[in-house]
């Protein structure tokens, strides 16, 4: 009896240990990593946002960092800092933080900072970006019928034109936009660029969506404005999916491939069934 | 005597029960740790990351549209690929990325870089070769059970749940791009070796031809799928993104635009200006993959030789 | 002249002697081994064979083509010769039909053995594509099997009737024969149906036979591969099929003549005639081979060169020359001599021809696959060659043993030489006292 009690206790102890060991999550290394945070200011149309990403070095390679507790602050000209909100990054280390227009209203310049307070895995980390706010507008000029033109104007918040800023014009496509015209254009004294659209591109239902972009500018960040147009040439469906082909599904076989074999099979098997029937006829012959 | 028997019996039963309980607890614990309902991380509208069980996730991608089915494909698209042979240095990052992403279990990669030389006088060059997704596919013509099929968006896929393993498609393909699963694919092992979590890529709880090789099925055929699972997320196929030299361009013929991620070109102009051609054009297969000749190369062909493995295209993880 | 009873005694099937039983035992052992090997294949996959991604078809497929080829002998002897009024072939019709039925059944099984997922065979019926040559093949094989079975069964009706009377002592056997004879009496009505049916079957089997082997040839010719991409393949395969079939009939008729003491019915004359027929068929086949191999060799098209080099002086050259010279040319020359057309010599030559025919299909299937358009790179060195594994051979032997088992079992219960037709030809009348006529 005594032995049995001892055995029971041991078994119970082992089972409890095993249970805890399996159900608890992995115990991670205690060494803290240094995460690198990057912040970019983007304005798409009328929407402001911050593109934030973080990575850290593991085994000499950079790996996305996602277990960060990020706080986003704004700092304005009078050096006052306000907390805007928090952000959790996705598994690939990227995140998007919306900045409402209220926050940038009436301001000339603004600075955003992203801070991660020290956590179990990561040391404290932060980064900031300071930008001068600007407005980019663009229209499609159809005066000249043969050559439509995109006219884009860049001004600051007080409607003062900004000269000599690099702009790019692109056409939206599935995986990446296609550059239109020159590699880059620079705004003139009136803060304008004029880009003729010389190449005819196809668009679904005639729709083509162009973008005018200030790409990762040190002062202004990234600003993008969109122009919708109907300049797209018609798309012809080149697939044979709806046709009867030798590479189609069974019900879309060419008619010849359906009719001829079936006729042969039908004709031959009709004869065969009759021949089998003949066997029956022979067996049923009455003795004369 | 009877009492001793009774006690032995009691001991036996009680020990048996304890052992059973131990096994049950251990089993449940092990099962829990291995078979946690696969959770996916999603971002809600407030920018918070939440975990949702896979079974509750329904994918809606704008590129798929409302009536997407794997046999018809992405609406209003026709995919093409351009491979610039002038840039290829046999880095083989494309091959490793494809092998990893599709958990390729066998000894034959779906994407292979060939050492080519057209004739004795011309220079040798590196040529990536993958399924050409032909517009008049020899493989689809001969399949007896409609297991491999040509979609409206140009992609040719394989339904590994229907394939009967006759290998006629493999005999018919002149580009030798199809591989066969001669044995039970050991992908679990492969996934573990590559340090991937079981739930990282399994956003589909159900098999679909859209993501070939997940899983690979014994006794059926596999090949490059042009990564519809990536296209659905508006991302480029793995080989295109992985290439460090910008060799692969991918895009939609109906948009006349192809990109390697960094550079985007007007497709028709790219082919015209660079005398783009297709492999074995004379066979009439009408491939969707175009090649730009190996002209004006920046680096010698020889620089790719150190990576060349004549008898290996899928790296087996070495046992420690 | 023999009496009816003597005729019946000579031609009735006999019980197995010691050798017969040993033979069945031997075949059973091979078949059991093959079944076990197939079990391994079914559970582990086709990796147990020597096939890999380049040699994606191997001896299972060449064996399948061989079976389809040799099954054409049914149409050749039973139909073509019969319709041409060649009466000396009558004793050989049953042997030919038996070979045809056995071969086509095992051919069908062999193709299932080659499938990676035979458990999904129903997909052929649920999702079959009429555009695919494989679907055509399935249809034609089924049709040909049905016709061959009917062409075997019909002439057996009068013979079953005769046998049911002969074996009256064995009540059970007699009843089975009687049932199988479908109440055959030989009266006018039955005979007219019988004659019409056999004529129709004889006519019908010829296009179906041509169809079956043409479609099988198109499994290869429908691809772009050098060595297969030939508009010649249909006729080429059919010519080869007749060679294999004729060889098979000669071999089997010699064996059965000895085991069943049929020297009076299968005479030297028959061997002589079949020998001459075989020479003719081989010469036709050699002509097709010359077209198949010489024409691309004259042109040295880039894609053909690798394949031809391998056959003419490369890895497969030894087999190529053995098959062409040993399996076709030398037999044809030998058979030109009357002495070589005597039973024993011609039997040996016929066996060589059949063996050559089996290996010829290997030469057709495998070398082409090892010389694809693009160079073979990025795969293990062993994948550059093909060598069937022991298990693969065992399964293949199993199918051949299966065919021989079917032949053996049929021969046990069915007269090798049609009794009724032989009696008719020799003018031996059936004795009246046993007929069912009631006047």
GROMACS .gro file of N, CA and C in nm, chain A residues 1 44 117 150 155 167 171 248 272 281 283 286:
model
   36
    1UNK      N    1   0.083  -0.120   0.000
    1UNK     CA    2   0.000   0.000   0.000
    1UNK      C    3   0.086   0.126   0.000
   44UNK      N    4  -0.227   6.105  -4.944
   44UNK     CA    5  -0.286   6.053  -5.067
   44UNK      C    6  -0.421   6.120  -5.083
  117UNK      N    7   0.837   5.221  -2.609
  117UNK     CA    8   0.896   5.212  -2.476
  117UNK      C    9   0.956   5.075  -2.458
  150UNK      N   10  -0.173   6.652  -6.849
  150UNK     CA   11  -0.198   6.658  -6.705
  150UNK      C   12  -0.130   6.784  -6.652
  155UNK      N   13   0.132   7.385  -5.409
  155UNK     CA   14   0.136   7.508  -5.328
  155UNK      C   15   0.151   7.471  -5.182
  167UNK      N   16   0.851   6.624  -5.930
  167UNK     CA   17   0.725   6.550  -5.935
  167UNK      C   18   0.737   6.436  -6.037
  171UNK      N   19   0.095   5.603  -6.418
  171UNK     CA   20  -0.034   5.545  -6.449
  171UNK      C   21  -0.054   5.424  -6.359
  248UNK      N   22  -1.009   2.290  -7.405
  248UNK     CA   23  -1.114   2.336  -7.314
  248UNK      C   24  -1.165   2.223  -7.227
  272UNK      N   25  -2.328  -0.380  -8.159
  272UNK     CA   26  -2.285  -0.477  -8.059
  272UNK      C   27  -2.402  -0.523  -7.972
  281UNK      N   28  -3.157  -1.432  -7.881
  281UNK     CA   29  -3.248  -1.489  -7.981
  281UNK      C   30  -3.214  -1.635  -8.008
  283UNK      N   31  -3.074  -1.842  -7.810
  283UNK     CA   32  -3.105  -1.928  -7.696
  283UNK      C   33  -3.255  -1.950  -7.683
  286UNK      N   34  -3.730  -2.194  -8.046
  286UNK     CA   35  -3.812  -2.310  -8.010
  286UNK      C   36  -3.776  -2.426  -8.101
   0.00000   0.00000   0.00000
